[in-house]
Short mmCIF file of C-alpha atoms in Angstrom, two decimals:
data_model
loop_
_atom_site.label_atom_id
_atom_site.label_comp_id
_atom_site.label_asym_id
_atom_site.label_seq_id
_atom_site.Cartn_x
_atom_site.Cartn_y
_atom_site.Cartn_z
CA UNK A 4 23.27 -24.71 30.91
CA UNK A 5 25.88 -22.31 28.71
CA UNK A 6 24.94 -24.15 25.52
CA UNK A 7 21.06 -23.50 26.53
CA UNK A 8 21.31 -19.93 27.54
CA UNK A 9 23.53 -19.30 23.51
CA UNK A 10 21.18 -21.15 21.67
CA UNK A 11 18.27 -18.76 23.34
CA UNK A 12 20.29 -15.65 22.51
CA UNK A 13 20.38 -16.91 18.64
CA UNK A 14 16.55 -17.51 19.05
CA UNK A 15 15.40 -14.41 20.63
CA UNK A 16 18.04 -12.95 18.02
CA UNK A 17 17.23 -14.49 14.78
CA UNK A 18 13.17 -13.70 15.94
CA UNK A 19 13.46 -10.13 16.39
CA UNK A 20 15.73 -9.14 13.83
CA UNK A 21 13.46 -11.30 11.17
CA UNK A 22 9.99 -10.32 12.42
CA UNK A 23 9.56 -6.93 11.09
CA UNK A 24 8.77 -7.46 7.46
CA UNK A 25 6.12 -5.67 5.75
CA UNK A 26 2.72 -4.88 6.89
CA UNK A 27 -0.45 -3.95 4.38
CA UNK A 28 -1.95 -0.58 4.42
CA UNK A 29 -5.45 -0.68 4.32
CA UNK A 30 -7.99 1.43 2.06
CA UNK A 31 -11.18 2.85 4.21
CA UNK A 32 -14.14 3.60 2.55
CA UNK A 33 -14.97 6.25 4.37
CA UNK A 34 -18.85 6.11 6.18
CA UNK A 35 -18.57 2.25 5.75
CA UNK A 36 -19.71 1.93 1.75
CA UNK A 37 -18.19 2.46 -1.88
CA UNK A 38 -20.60 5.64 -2.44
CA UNK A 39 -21.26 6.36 1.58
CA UNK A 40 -20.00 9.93 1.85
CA UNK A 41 -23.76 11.48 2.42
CA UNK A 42 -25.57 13.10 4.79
CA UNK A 43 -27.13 10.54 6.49
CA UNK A 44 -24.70 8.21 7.87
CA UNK A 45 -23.04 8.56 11.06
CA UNK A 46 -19.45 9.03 10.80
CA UNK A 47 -18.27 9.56 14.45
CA UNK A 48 -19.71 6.32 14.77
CA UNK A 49 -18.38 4.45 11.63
CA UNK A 50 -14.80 6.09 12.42
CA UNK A 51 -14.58 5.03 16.19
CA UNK A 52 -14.79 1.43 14.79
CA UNK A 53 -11.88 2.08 12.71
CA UNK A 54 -8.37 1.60 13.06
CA UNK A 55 -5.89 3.86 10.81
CA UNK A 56 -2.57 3.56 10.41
CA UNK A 57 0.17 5.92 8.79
CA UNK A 58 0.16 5.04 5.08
CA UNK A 59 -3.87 4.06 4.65
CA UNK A 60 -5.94 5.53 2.46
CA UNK A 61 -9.15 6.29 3.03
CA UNK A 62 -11.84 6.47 -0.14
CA UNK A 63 -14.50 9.02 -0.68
CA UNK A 64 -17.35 7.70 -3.02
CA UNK A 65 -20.32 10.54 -3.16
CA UNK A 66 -22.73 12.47 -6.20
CA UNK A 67 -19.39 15.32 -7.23
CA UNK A 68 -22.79 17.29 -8.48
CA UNK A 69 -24.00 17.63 -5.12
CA UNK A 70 -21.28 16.99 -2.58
CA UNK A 71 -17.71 17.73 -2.13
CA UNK A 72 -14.54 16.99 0.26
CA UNK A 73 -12.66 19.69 1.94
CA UNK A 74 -9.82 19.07 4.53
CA UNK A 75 -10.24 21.60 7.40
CA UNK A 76 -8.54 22.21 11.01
CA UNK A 77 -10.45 21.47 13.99
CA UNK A 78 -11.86 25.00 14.44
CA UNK A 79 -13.11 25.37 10.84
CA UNK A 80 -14.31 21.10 11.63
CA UNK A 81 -15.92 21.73 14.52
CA UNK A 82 -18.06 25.16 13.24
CA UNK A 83 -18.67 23.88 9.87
CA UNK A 84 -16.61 26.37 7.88
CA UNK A 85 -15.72 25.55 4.54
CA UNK A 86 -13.64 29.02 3.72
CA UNK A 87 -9.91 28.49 4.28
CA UNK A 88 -9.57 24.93 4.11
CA UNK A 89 -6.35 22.97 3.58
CA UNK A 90 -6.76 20.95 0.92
CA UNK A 91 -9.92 20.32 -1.57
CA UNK A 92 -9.94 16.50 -2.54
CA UNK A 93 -13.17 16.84 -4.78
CA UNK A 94 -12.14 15.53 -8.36
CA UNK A 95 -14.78 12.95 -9.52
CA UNK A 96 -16.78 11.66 -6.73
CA UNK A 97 -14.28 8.48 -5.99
CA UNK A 98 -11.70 9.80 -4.68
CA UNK A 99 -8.51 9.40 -2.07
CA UNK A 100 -7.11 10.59 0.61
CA UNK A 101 -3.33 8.91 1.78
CA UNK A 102 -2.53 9.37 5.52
CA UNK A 103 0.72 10.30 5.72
CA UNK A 104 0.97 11.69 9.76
CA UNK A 105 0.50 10.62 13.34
CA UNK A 106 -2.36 13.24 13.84
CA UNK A 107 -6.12 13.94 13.59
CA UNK A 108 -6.85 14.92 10.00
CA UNK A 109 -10.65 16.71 9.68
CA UNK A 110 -13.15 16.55 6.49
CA UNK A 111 -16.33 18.53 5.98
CA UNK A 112 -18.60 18.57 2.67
CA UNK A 113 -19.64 21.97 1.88
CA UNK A 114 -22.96 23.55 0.87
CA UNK A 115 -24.03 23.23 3.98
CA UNK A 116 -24.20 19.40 4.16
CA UNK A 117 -21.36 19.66 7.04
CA UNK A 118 -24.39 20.74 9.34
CA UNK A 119 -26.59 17.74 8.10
CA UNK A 120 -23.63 15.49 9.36
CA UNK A 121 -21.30 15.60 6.60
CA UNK A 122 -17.91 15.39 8.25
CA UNK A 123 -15.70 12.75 9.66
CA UNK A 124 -12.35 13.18 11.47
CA UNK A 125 -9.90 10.94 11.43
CA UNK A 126 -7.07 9.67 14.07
CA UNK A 127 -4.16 8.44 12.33
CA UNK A 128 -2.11 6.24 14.92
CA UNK A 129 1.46 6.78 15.02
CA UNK A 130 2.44 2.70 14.44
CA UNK A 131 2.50 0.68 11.63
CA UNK A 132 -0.24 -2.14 11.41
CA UNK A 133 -0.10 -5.35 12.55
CA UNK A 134 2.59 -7.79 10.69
CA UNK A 135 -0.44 -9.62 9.75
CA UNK A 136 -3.56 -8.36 9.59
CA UNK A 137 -7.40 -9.67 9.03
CA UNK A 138 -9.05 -9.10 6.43
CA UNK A 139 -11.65 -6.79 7.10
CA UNK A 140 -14.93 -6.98 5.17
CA UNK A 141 -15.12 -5.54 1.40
CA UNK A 142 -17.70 -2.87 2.51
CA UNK A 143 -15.80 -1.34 4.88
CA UNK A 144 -11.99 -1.56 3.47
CA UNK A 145 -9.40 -3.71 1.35
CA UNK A 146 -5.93 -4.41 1.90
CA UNK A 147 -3.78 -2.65 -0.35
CA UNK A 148 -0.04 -3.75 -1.17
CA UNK A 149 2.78 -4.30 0.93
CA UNK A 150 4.25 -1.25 2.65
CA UNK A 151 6.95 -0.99 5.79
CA UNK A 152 4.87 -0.91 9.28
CA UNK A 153 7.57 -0.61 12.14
CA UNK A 154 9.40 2.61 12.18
CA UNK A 155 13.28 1.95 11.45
CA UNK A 156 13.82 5.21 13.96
CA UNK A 157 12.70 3.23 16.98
CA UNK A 158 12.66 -0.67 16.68
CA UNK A 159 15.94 -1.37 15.52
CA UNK A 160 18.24 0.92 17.73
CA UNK A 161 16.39 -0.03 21.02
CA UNK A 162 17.25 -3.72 19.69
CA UNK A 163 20.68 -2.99 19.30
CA UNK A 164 20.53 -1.35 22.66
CA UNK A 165 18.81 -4.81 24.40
CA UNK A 166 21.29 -7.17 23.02
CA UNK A 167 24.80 -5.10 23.13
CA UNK A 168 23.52 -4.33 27.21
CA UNK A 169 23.03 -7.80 27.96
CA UNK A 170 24.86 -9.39 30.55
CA UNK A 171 25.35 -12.50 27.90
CA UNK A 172 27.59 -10.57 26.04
CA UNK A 173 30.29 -9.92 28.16
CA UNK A 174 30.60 -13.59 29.63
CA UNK A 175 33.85 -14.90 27.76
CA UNK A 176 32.52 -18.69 28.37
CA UNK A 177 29.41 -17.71 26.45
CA UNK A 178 31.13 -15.57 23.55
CA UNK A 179 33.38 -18.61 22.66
CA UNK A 180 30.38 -20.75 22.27
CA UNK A 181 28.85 -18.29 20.21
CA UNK A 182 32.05 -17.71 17.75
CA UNK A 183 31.46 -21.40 16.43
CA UNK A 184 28.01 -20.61 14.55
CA UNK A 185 26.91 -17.20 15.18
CA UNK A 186 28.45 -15.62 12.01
CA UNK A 187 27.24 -17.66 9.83
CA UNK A 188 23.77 -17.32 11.30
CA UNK A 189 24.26 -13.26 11.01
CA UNK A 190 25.68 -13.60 7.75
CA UNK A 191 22.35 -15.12 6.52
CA UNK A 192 19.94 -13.43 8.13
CA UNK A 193 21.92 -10.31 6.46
CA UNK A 194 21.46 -12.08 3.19
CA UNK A 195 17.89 -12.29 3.38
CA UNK A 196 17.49 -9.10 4.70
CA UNK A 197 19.38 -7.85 1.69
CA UNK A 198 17.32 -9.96 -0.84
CA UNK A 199 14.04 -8.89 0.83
CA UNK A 200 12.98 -5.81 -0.18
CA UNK A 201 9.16 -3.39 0.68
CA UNK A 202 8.34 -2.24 -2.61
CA UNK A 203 6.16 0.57 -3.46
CA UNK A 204 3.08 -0.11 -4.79
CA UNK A 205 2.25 1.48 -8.21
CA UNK A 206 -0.86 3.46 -10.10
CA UNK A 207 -0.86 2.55 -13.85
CA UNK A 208 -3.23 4.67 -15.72
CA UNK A 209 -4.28 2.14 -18.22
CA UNK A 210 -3.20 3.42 -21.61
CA UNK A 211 -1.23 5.99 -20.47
CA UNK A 212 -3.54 8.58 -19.59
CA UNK A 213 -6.19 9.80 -17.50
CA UNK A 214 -8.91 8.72 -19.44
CA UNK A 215 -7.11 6.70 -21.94
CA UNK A 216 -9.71 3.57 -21.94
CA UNK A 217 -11.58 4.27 -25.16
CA UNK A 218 -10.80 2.63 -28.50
CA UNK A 219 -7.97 5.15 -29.83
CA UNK A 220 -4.92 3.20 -27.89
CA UNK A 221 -2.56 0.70 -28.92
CA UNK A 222 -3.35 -1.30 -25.04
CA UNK A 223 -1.24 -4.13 -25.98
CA UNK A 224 1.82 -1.86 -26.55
CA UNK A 225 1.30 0.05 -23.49
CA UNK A 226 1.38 -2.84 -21.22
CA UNK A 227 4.18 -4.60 -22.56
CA UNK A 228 5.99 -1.41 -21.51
CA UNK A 229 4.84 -1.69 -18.07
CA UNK A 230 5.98 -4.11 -15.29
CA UNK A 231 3.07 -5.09 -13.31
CA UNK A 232 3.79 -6.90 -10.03
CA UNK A 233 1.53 -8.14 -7.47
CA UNK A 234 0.01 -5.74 -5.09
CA UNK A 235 0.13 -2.99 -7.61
CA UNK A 236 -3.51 -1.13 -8.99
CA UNK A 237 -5.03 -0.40 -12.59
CA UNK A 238 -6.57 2.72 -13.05
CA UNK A 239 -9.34 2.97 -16.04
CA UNK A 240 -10.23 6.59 -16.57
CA UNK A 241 -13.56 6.49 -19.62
CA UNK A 242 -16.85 7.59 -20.32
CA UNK A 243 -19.09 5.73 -18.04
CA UNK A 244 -21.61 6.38 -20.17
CA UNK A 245 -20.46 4.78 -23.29
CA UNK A 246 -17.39 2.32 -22.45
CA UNK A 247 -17.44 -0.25 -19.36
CA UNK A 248 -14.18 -2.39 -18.01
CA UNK A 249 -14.76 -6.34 -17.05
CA UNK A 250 -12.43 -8.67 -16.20
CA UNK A 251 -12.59 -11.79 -18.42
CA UNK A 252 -10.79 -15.31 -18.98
CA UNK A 253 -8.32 -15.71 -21.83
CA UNK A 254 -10.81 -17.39 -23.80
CA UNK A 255 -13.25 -14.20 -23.75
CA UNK A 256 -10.44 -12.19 -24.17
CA UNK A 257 -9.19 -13.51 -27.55
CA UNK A 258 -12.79 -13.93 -28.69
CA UNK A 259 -14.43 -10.07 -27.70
CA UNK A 260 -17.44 -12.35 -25.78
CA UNK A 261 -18.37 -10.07 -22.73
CA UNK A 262 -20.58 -12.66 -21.24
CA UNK A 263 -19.87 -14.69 -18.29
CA UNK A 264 -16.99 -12.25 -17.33
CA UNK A 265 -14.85 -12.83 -13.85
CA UNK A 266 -15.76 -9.17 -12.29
CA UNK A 267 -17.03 -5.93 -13.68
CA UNK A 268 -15.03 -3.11 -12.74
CA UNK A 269 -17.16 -0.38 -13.92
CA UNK A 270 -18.47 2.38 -11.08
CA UNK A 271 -18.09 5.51 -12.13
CA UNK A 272 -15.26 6.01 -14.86
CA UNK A 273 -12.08 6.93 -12.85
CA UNK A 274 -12.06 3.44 -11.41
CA UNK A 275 -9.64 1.13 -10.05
CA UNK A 276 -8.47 -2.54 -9.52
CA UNK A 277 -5.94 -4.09 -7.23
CA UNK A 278 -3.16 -6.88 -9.60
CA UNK A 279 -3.79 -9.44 -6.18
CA UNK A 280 -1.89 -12.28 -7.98
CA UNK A 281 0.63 -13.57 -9.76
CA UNK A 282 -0.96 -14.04 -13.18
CA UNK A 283 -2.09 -12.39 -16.56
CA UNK A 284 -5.27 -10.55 -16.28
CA UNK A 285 -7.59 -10.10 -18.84
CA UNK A 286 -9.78 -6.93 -19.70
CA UNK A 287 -12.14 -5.46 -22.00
CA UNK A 288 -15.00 -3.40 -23.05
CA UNK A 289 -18.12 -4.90 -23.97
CA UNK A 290 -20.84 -3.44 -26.05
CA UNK A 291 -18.57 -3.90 -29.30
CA UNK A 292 -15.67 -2.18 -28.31
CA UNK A 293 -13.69 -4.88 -27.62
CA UNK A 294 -13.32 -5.45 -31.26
CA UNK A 295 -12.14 -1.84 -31.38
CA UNK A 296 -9.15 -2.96 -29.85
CA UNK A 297 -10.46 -1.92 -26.37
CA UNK A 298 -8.65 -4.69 -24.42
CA UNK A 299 -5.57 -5.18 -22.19
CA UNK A 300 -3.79 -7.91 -20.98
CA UNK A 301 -1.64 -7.88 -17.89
CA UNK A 302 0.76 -9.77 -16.86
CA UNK A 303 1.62 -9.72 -13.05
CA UNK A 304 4.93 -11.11 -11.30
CA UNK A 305 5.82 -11.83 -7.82
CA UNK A 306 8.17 -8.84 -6.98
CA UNK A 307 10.30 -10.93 -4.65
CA UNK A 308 10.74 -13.37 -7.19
CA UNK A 309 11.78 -11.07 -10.24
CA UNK A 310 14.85 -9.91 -10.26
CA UNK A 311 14.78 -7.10 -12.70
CA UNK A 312 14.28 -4.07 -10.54
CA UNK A 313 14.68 -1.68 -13.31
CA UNK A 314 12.20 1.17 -13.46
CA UNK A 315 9.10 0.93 -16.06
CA UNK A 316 10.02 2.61 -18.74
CA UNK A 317 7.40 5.39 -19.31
CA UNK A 318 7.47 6.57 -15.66
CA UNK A 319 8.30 10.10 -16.98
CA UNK A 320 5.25 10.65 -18.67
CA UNK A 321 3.18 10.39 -16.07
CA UNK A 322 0.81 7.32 -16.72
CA UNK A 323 1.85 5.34 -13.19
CA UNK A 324 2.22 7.45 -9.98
CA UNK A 325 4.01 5.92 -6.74
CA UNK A 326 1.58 5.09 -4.27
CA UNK A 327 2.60 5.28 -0.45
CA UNK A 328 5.34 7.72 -1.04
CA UNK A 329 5.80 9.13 2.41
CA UNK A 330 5.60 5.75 4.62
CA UNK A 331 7.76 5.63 8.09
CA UNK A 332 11.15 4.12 6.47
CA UNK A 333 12.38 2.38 3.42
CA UNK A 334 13.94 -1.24 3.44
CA UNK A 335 17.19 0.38 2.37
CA UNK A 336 16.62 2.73 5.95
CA UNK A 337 15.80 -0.66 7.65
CA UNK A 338 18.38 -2.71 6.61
CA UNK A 339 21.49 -0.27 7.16
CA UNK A 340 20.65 -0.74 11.18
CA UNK A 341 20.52 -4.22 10.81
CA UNK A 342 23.96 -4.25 9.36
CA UNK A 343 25.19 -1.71 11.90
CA UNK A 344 23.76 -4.21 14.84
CA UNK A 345 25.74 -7.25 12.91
CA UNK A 346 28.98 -5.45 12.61
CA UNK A 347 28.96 -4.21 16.38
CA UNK A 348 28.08 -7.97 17.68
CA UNK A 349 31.04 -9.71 14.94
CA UNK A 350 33.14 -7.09 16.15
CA UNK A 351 32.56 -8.15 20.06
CA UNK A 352 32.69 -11.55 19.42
CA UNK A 353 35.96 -11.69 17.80
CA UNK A 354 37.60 -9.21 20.53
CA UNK A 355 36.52 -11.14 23.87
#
């Protein structure tokens, strides 16, 4: 009966200490659709189905001739005032918007639109999202890379508080059982911990610029400055008018043929694309560019597999930005209870 009652201690221990990993934020496209921010579509409607999280983004795709996005309070929400607001998002008709409180944020398009339905608001839920979510459809919104989703502040302390309170603890009978394998049980789940990090996902302009996908840049220099790893996004800022992006096979790649590519990633010039495995990705411009030297190739890695954590080297100027900077915790936050939990528990082990 002793020997059952340790070896469910080390269970229930080993399962809560290890379940809170990392969790995927999610990117909304806001009224349901890529280019959905318009008058009519009903956004009360489309954002009661939704579910958003501290950390998501949520994705604005509208005509920037005709519409914009302004961040208001709830007064300025509710009466359609577009004076005063809090933050203007407009930039080039695809843009974002990171959550980064527990609160109700509120958007309104201006020139009048806001009274033709033009405004959405948004409750951000104070928890992180499920360990493992479902996918939800493409339309709607896409998982995005790995980012921390329980809150260090409150999951790990009231742990500590569950297990050093138990009645378990303080039964000498038990605690010698225990001495025989539980440190080397805590010593590598502390290992792992260590080894495991949440990384922040990561923007790279592609070619080091804004709008640096046009045939003037050295692409294959610029990546092999970069370290891409999986989860992280491209950005291609060009002329939509004159330049496209598609994804391609090696084979297409190395021989400029734009036919039969994997995806085309053109929208709208300020466009992105999500590095969702382990691989080298191929891109280029068609229409004759290609042989212009407008092509990249990309070569992803597993982030918990590389060991080279150094930063990229041209982070100072500007051409990758951290996404997801102002998340709940950081693994470093996370793991520094953890080992305050291990050393209290050694320390009452060795001292019954």
């Amino acid at each position: 009966m002793e020997n059952k009652r340790v070896m469910i201690l080390m269970m229930v221990m080993i399962l809560l200490i290890t379940k809170f990993g990392c969790g995927k934020a999610e990117l909304h496209y806001v009224g349901g659709g890529k280019s959905n921010w318009a008058p009519n579509i009903n956004f009360s409607h489309w954002s009661s189905q939704q579910t958003f999280h501290l950390g998501d983004w949520l994705y604005f795709g509208y005509n920037k001739y005709q519409f914009n996005v302004l961040e208001v309070n709830e007064t300025s929400y509710e009466k359609c005032i577009e004076k005063d607001f809090i933050k203007n998002i407009t930039k080039g008709g695809r843009d974002v918007f990171q959550l980064t409180e527990p609160k109700t944020y509120y958007f309104l398009s201006g020139g009048g639109y806001c009274f033709g339905g033009m405004k959405v608001a948004i409750d951000v839920v104070h928890s992180g999202p499920p360990p493992t979510p479902a996918l939800a459809p493409a339309t709607n919104r896409s998982s995005m890379a790995a980012v921390p989703s329980i809150t260090g502040h409150v999951i790990t302390p009231l742990l500590l508080i569950l297990i050093l309170t138990s009645p378990f603890l303080y039964n000498k009978n038990i605690m010698r059982s225990l001495r025989n394998g539980v440190v080397k049980v805590l010593v590598i789940l502390l290992v792992n911990l260590l080894s495991t990090e949440c990384r922040n996902p990561i923007l790279h302009r592609v070619g080091g610029g804004r709008f640096s996908w046009n045939p003037n840049i050295n692409f294959t220099n610029w990546s092999i400055h970069e370290q891409f790893y999986v989860g992280d996004w491209l950005y291609f800022g060009f002329d939509k008018l004159i330049y496209n992006v598609l994804e391609v096979n090696k084979t297409n790649y190395e021989k400029c043929e734009d036919k039969d590519f994997l995806t085309n990633v053109t929208r709208g010039g300020r466009d992105v694309f999500n590095l969702t495995d382990a691989k080298v990705f191929y891109f280029l411009s068609g229409r004759g560019f290609c042989f212009k030297g407008m092509k990249v190739a990309v070569l992803v890695k597993d982030f918990s597999e590389d060991q080279s954590l150094e930063p990229p080297h041209n982070n100072q100027h500007g051409d990758h930005d951290l996404l997801f900077t102002n998340n709940a915790f950081s693994s470093y936050h996370y793991v520094s209870h953890i080992i305050i939990f291990l050393a209290i528990f050694v320390f009452q082990c060795f001292h019954m």
